[in-house]
Tab-separated table of C-alpha atoms in Angstrom:
chain	number	residue	atom	x	y	z
A	1	MET	CA	-15.493	130.518	137.290
A	2	VAL	CA	-17.716	132.304	139.487
A	3	ILE	CA	-21.715	131.310	140.150
A	4	TYR	CA	-23.393	134.881	141.251
A	5	LEU	CA	-26.588	133.647	143.052
A	6	GLY	CA	-29.753	136.202	143.667
A	7	ALA	CA	-33.554	135.929	144.220
A	8	ASP	CA	-36.443	137.476	145.705
A	9	HIS	CA	-38.382	136.853	148.643
A	10	GLU	CA	-40.000	134.092	145.874
A	11	GLY	CA	-36.965	132.495	145.020
A	12	PHE	CA	-35.087	132.387	148.145
A	13	ARG	CA	-35.205	128.867	149.622
A	14	LEU	CA	-34.568	127.824	145.960
A	15	LYS	CA	-31.624	130.274	146.123
A	16	GLU	CA	-30.542	128.763	149.403
A	17	ASP	CA	-30.784	125.186	148.471
A	18	LEU	CA	-29.045	125.804	144.930
A	19	ARG	CA	-26.302	127.427	146.769
A	20	ALA	CA	-25.479	124.461	148.654
A	21	PHE	CA	-26.087	122.201	145.753
A	22	LEU	CA	-23.534	123.999	144.239
A	23	GLN	CA	-20.636	124.693	147.052
A	24	GLY	CA	-21.242	121.026	147.273
A	25	LYS	CA	-20.014	120.090	143.720
A	26	GLY	CA	-16.851	122.342	144.283
A	27	TYR	CA	-18.138	125.560	142.440
A	28	GLU	CA	-16.982	128.725	143.621
A	29	VAL	CA	-20.464	130.677	144.746
A	30	THR	CA	-20.662	134.287	145.466
A	31	ASP	CA	-24.542	134.854	146.707
A	32	LEU	CA	-25.638	138.321	146.012
A	33	GLY	CA	-28.866	138.644	147.937
A	34	ASN	CA	-31.130	138.667	149.470
A	35	ALA	CA	-29.156	137.295	152.397
A	36	ASP	CA	-33.354	136.750	154.710
A	37	GLU	CA	-36.958	136.245	152.758
A	38	VAL	CA	-37.725	138.963	153.163
A	39	PRO	CA	-41.240	139.700	152.084
A	40	ASP	CA	-41.220	143.099	150.567
A	41	ASP	CA	-38.105	143.020	148.469
A	42	ASP	CA	-37.900	143.100	144.662
A	43	TYR	CA	-36.551	141.006	141.790
A	44	PRO	CA	-35.102	143.820	139.742
A	45	ASP	CA	-32.467	144.507	142.910
A	46	PHE	CA	-31.103	141.217	142.889
A	47	ALA	CA	-31.404	140.716	139.059
A	48	ALA	CA	-29.224	143.899	138.602
A	49	LYS	CA	-26.633	142.992	141.067
A	50	VAL	CA	-25.959	139.716	139.672
A	51	ALA	CA	-26.355	140.842	135.730
A	52	GLU	CA	-23.809	143.830	136.753
A	53	LYS	CA	-21.108	141.145	137.888
A	54	VAL	CA	-21.635	139.283	134.286
A	55	SER	CA	-21.668	141.886	132.200
A	56	ARG	CA	-18.693	143.011	133.476
A	57	ASP	CA	-16.886	139.753	132.359
A	58	PRO	CA	-19.240	137.396	130.651
A	59	GLN	CA	-16.607	134.750	129.978
A	60	ASN	CA	-15.704	134.455	133.788
A	61	GLY	CA	-19.143	134.588	135.830
A	62	ARG	CA	-22.400	132.944	135.257
A	63	GLY	CA	-24.865	134.314	136.753
A	64	ILE	CA	-28.406	132.006	138.568
A	65	LEU	CA	-31.447	134.190	139.403
A	66	VAL	CA	-34.590	132.773	140.922
A	67	CYS	CA	-38.142	134.493	141.535
A	68	GLY	CA	-41.618	133.265	141.499
A	69	SER	CA	-42.058	132.901	137.778
A	70	GLY	CA	-38.507	134.062	136.649
A	71	ILE	CA	-39.903	136.570	134.060
A	72	GLY	CA	-38.850	139.352	136.181
A	73	MET	CA	-35.663	138.701	136.344
A	74	ASP	CA	-34.559	137.526	132.978
A	75	VAL	CA	-36.370	140.631	131.819
A	76	ALA	CA	-34.126	142.713	133.864
A	77	ALA	CA	-31.408	140.717	133.416
A	78	ASN	CA	-31.121	141.159	129.935
A	79	LYS	CA	-30.962	145.055	129.753
A	80	PHE	CA	-27.682	144.817	130.981
A	81	ALA	CA	-24.968	144.979	128.043
A	82	ASN	CA	-22.893	141.086	127.130
A	83	VAL	CA	-25.859	139.472	129.190
A	84	ARG	CA	-28.022	136.717	127.592
A	85	SER	CA	-30.316	135.475	129.799
A	86	ALA	CA	-32.246	132.231	129.887
A	87	LEU	CA	-35.719	131.852	131.115
A	88	VAL	CA	-35.321	127.669	131.648
A	89	ALA	CA	-37.629	125.897	132.370
A	90	ASN	CA	-36.337	121.895	131.764
A	91	PRO	CA	-32.824	120.658	130.914
A	92	GLU	CA	-33.553	120.120	127.252
A	93	GLN	CA	-33.715	124.135	127.786
A	94	ALA	CA	-30.765	124.438	130.073
A	95	TYR	CA	-29.123	122.647	127.002
A	96	ALA	CA	-30.435	125.023	124.346
A	97	SER	CA	-29.516	127.906	126.206
A	98	ARG	CA	-26.217	127.074	126.851
A	99	ASN	CA	-25.209	125.077	123.216
A	100	ASP	CA	-27.242	127.402	121.020
A	101	ASP	CA	-26.969	130.750	122.282
A	102	ASP	CA	-24.165	130.881	124.843
A	103	ALA	CA	-26.517	131.523	127.975
A	104	ASN	CA	-24.445	133.574	130.864
A	105	ILE	CA	-27.438	133.917	133.198
A	106	LEU	CA	-30.214	130.964	134.293
A	107	SER	CA	-33.149	132.066	135.413
A	108	LEU	CA	-35.731	129.852	137.242
A	109	SER	CA	-38.815	130.070	138.145
A	110	ALA	CA	-39.344	128.986	142.282
A	111	HIS	CA	-43.229	128.379	141.253
A	112	SER	CA	-43.063	126.294	138.464
A	113	LEU	CA	-39.810	124.024	140.379
A	114	ASP	CA	-39.202	122.237	143.194
A	115	ALA	CA	-35.351	122.138	144.218
A	116	GLU	CA	-34.356	118.221	142.535
A	117	ARG	CA	-35.445	119.800	139.138
A	118	ALA	CA	-33.639	123.208	139.421
A	119	LYS	CA	-30.911	121.053	140.333
A	120	LYS	CA	-30.891	119.097	137.339
A	121	ILE	CA	-31.203	122.198	135.225
A	122	VAL	CA	-28.475	123.833	136.814
A	123	SER	CA	-26.463	120.908	136.494
A	124	VAL	CA	-27.177	120.736	132.712
A	125	TRP	CA	-26.273	124.262	132.515
A	126	LEU	CA	-23.680	124.079	133.574
A	127	GLN	CA	-22.081	121.569	131.891
A	128	THR	CA	-23.062	122.478	128.174
A	129	PRO	CA	-20.655	124.386	126.570
A	130	PHE	CA	-21.065	126.607	123.298
A	131	SER	CA	-21.113	124.808	120.633
A	132	GLY	CA	-19.613	126.990	118.622
A	133	GLU	CA	-21.122	126.578	115.516
A	134	GLU	CA	-21.254	129.176	112.613
A	135	ARG	CA	-25.100	129.587	112.740
A	136	HIS	CA	-24.884	129.874	116.996
A	137	ARG	CA	-21.928	132.457	116.254
A	138	ARG	CA	-23.864	134.748	113.705
A	139	ARG	CA	-27.196	135.085	115.972
A	140	ILE	CA	-25.619	135.941	118.804
A	141	GLU	CA	-23.077	138.141	116.876
A	142	LYS	CA	-26.719	139.955	115.657
A	143	ILE	CA	-27.977	139.949	118.656
A	144	GLU	CA	-24.630	141.826	119.818
A	145	ARG	CA	-25.186	144.414	117.036
A	146	ILE	CA	-28.916	144.660	117.976
A	147	GLU	CA	-27.642	145.588	121.913
A	148	HIS	CA	-24.863	148.018	120.546
A	149	GLU	CA	-27.224	149.794	117.930
A	150	GLN	CA	-29.912	150.498	120.862
A	151	ALA	CA	-27.426	151.707	123.204
A	152	ALA	CA	-26.161	154.285	120.715
A	153	ASN	CA	-29.552	155.109	119.872
A	154	ARG	CA	-30.412	156.311	123.904
A	155	SER	CA	-26.765	158.242	123.872
A	156	GLY	CA	-28.118	159.893	120.968
A	157	ASP	CA	-31.444	160.135	122.299
A	158	GLN	CA	-30.124	161.591	125.638
A	159	PHE	CA	-28.175	164.459	124.002
A	160	SER	CA	-31.542	165.261	121.502
A	161	ARG	CA	-33.194	166.742	124.185
A	162	LEU	CA	-30.398	168.695	126.201
């Protein structure tokens, strides 16, 4: 499994702490930026880089995104097919996001979390498998149907305007 990291200027320092932590635990980590703390960068750019990688191989890739609130990253990441990003604030939510929802991207708030708390959340998230329970599979299948229907609707709308 590859873990893709992305952060804007607000999440840069926490991302750096998490990168070192994950590498120290032996995880394969690919840092998709930002490479420096750039005050006028934009979170959607980094969310898109991470979400695109996870979207292409959702079984073998996971993403961790960090911005000030975590909200922007989460919203942007969830625009990609095959992505289930979860904005998580505590270990219990980290567990539920994996066990129940099979989330493959974790979005974090740099304003709300210190490095130690974030490391705990990341550890729980990475160590929790999807339960595979019928009710959870059924709900994920419904989400996937919505995703496919919306994609088809967008494609149809493009052609109806021609």
